[in-house]
Short mmCIF file of C-alpha atoms and ligand atoms in Angstrom, two decimals:
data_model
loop_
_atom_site.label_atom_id
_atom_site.label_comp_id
_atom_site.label_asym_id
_atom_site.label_seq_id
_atom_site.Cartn_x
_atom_site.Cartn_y
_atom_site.Cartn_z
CA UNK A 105 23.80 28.11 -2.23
CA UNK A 106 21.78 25.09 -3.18
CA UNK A 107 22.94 22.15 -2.77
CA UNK A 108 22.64 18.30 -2.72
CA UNK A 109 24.00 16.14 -0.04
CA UNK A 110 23.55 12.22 0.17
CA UNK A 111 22.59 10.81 3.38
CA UNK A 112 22.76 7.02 4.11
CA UNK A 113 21.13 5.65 7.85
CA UNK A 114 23.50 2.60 7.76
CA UNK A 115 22.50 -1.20 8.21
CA UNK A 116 21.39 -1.93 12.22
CA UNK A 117 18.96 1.38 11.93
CA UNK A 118 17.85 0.91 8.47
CA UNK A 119 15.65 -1.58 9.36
CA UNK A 120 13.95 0.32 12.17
CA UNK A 121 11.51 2.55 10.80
CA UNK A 122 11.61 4.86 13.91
CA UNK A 123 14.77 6.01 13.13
CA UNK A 124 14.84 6.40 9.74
CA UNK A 125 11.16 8.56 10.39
CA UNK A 126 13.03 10.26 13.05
CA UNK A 127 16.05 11.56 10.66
CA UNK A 128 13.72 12.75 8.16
CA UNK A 129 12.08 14.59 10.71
CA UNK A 130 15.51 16.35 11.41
CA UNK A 131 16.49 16.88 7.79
CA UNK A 132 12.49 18.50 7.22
CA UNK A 133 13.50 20.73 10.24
CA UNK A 134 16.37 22.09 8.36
CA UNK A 135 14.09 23.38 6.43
CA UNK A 136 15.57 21.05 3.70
CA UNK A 137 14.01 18.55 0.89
CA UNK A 138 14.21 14.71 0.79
CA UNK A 139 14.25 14.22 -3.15
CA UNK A 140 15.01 10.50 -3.23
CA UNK A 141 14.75 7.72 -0.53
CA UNK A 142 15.45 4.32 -0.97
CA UNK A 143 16.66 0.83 0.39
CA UNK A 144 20.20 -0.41 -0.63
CA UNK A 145 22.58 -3.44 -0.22
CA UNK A 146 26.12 -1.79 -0.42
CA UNK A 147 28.49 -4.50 -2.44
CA UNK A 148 32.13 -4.59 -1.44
CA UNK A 149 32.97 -2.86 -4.93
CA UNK A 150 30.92 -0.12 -4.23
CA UNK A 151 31.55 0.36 -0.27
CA UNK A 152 35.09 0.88 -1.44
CA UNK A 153 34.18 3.41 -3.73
CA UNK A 154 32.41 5.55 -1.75
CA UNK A 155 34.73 5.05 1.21
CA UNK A 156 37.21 5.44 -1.42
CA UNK A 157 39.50 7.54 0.97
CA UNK A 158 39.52 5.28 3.88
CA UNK A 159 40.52 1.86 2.01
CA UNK A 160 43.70 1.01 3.38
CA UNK A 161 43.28 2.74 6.79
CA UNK A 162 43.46 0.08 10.00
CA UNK A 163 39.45 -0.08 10.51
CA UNK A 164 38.44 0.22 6.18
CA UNK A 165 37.99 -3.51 6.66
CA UNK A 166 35.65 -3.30 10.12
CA UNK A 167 33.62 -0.75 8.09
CA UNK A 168 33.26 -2.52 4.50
CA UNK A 169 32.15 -5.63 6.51
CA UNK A 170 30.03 -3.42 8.21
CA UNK A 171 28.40 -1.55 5.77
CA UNK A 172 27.48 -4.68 3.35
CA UNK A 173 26.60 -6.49 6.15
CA UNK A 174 22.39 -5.52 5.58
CA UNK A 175 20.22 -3.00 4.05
CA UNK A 176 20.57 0.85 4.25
CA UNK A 177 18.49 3.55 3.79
CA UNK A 178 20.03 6.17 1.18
CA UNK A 179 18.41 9.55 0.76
CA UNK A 180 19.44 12.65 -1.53
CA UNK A 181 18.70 16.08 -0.07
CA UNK A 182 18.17 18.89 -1.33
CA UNK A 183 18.31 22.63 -0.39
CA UNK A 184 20.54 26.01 1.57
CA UNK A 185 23.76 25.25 2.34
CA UNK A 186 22.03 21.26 2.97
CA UNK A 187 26.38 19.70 3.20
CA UNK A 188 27.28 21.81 6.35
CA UNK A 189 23.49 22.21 8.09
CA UNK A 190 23.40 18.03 7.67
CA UNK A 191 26.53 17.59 8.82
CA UNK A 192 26.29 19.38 12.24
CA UNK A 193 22.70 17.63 12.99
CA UNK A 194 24.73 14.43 12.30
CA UNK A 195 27.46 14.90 15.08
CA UNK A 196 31.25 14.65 14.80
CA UNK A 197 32.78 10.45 14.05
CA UNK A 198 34.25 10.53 18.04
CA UNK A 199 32.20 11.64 20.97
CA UNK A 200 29.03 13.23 18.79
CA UNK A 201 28.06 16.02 20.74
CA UNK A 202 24.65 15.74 22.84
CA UNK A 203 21.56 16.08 20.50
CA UNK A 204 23.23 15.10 17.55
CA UNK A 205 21.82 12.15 15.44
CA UNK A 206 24.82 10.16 16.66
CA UNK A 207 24.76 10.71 20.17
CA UNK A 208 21.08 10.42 20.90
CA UNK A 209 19.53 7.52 18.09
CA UNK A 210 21.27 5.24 19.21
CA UNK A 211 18.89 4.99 22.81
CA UNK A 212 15.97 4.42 20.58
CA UNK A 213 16.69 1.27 19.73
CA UNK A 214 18.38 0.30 22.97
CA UNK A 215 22.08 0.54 21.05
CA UNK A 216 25.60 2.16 22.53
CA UNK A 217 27.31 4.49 20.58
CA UNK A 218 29.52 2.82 17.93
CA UNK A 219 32.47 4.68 16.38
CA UNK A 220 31.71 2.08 13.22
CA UNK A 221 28.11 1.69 13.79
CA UNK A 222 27.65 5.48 14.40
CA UNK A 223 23.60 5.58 12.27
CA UNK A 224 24.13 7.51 9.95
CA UNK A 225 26.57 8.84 7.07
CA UNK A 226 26.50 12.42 5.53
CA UNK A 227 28.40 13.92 2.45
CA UNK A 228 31.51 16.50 3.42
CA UNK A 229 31.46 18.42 0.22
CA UNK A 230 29.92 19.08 -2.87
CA UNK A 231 32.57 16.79 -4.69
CA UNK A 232 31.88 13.86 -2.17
CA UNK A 233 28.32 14.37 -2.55
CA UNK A 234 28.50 14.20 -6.25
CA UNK A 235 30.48 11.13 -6.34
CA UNK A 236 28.03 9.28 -2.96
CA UNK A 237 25.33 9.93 -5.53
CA UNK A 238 26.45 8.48 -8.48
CA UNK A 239 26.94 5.45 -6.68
CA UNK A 240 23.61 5.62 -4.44
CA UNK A 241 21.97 5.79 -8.16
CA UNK A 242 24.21 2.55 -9.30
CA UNK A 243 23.12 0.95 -6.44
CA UNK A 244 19.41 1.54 -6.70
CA UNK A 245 19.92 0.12 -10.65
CA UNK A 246 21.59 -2.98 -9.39
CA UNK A 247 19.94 -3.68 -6.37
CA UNK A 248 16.08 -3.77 -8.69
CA UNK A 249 17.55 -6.83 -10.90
CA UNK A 250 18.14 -8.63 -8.01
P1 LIG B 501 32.34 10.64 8.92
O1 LIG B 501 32.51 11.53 7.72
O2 LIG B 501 32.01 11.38 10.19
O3 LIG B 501 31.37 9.50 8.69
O4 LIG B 501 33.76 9.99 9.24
P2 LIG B 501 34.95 9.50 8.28
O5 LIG B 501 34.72 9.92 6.87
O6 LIG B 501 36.22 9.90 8.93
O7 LIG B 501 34.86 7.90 8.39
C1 LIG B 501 33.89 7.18 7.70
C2 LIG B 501 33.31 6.13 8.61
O8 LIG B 501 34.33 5.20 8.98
C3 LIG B 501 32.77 6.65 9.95
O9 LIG B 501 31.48 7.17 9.86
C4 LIG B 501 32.84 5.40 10.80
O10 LIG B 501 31.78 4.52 10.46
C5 LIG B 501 34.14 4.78 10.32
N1 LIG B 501 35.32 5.23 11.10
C6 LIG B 501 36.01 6.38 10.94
N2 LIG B 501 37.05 6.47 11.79
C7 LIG B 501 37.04 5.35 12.50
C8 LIG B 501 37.87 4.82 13.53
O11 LIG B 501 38.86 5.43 13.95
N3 LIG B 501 37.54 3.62 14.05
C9 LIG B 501 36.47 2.92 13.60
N4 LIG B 501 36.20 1.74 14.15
N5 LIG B 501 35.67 3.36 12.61
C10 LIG B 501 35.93 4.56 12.06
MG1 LIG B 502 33.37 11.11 5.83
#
């Protein structure tokens, strides 16, 4: 089926070129479409809506600081089965497996692995992606009359 996901490189690799060139390259191997790319400053309203299911949880507050904290890179994509094939290049949230996104970007830019700061976020279902979006469009809206 064709689908859409949303994928967001998150602030810290945003603003290195290399690696957002390098996870288009992996998305474009997928044999997928980038439709939309674009910079965005996350506000604290709308980090909690599209971590809507983790507000309350121990670290929600680690990763709303964290995601507002500088620009991302949000991207809608576009083709086969693009929610699970994305997901699997992206590598799991604890211990990414070797050649994942997660596990191996991180050594471009001289970083560790970060269970917060992990490059790179990646819808989980059509619903989520739908919703990540919606927002990602709000946010490209809002962000242009600053
Ligand atoms: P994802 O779908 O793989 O991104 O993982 P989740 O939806 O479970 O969590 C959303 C994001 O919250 C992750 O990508 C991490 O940035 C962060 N996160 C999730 N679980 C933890 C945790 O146990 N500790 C910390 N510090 N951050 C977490
Ligand atoms: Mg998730």
């Amino acid at each position: 089926m064709i689908e859409k996901s949303y994928v967001m490189v998150k602030p810290g690799f945003a603003n290195h070129i290399e690696v957002i060139n390098e996870i288009k390259k992996c998305i474009w191997a997928l044999g997928l479409k980038i439709i939309k790319g674009e910079y965005v400053s996350y506000s604290p309203d709308l980090a909690k809506k599209h971590y809507a299911e983790h507000v309350g949880k121990d670290f929600y507050p680690k990763l709303e600081k964290y995601i507002t904290s500088d620009v991302a890179y949000g991207m809608i994509v576009e083709g086969e089965n693009a929610i699970a094939k994305i997901r699997r290049v992206v590598g799991s949230t604890k211990n990414p497996e070797k050649g994942t996104i997660r596990r191996e970007m991180p050594k471009m830019i001289g970083r560790e692995i970060d269970t917060t700061e992990n490059v790179v976020h990646a819808s989980d279902s059509q619903e989520s992606a739908e919703k990540e979006i919606a927002i990602f469009e709000k946010l490209i809206n809002s962000n242009e009359k600053i």
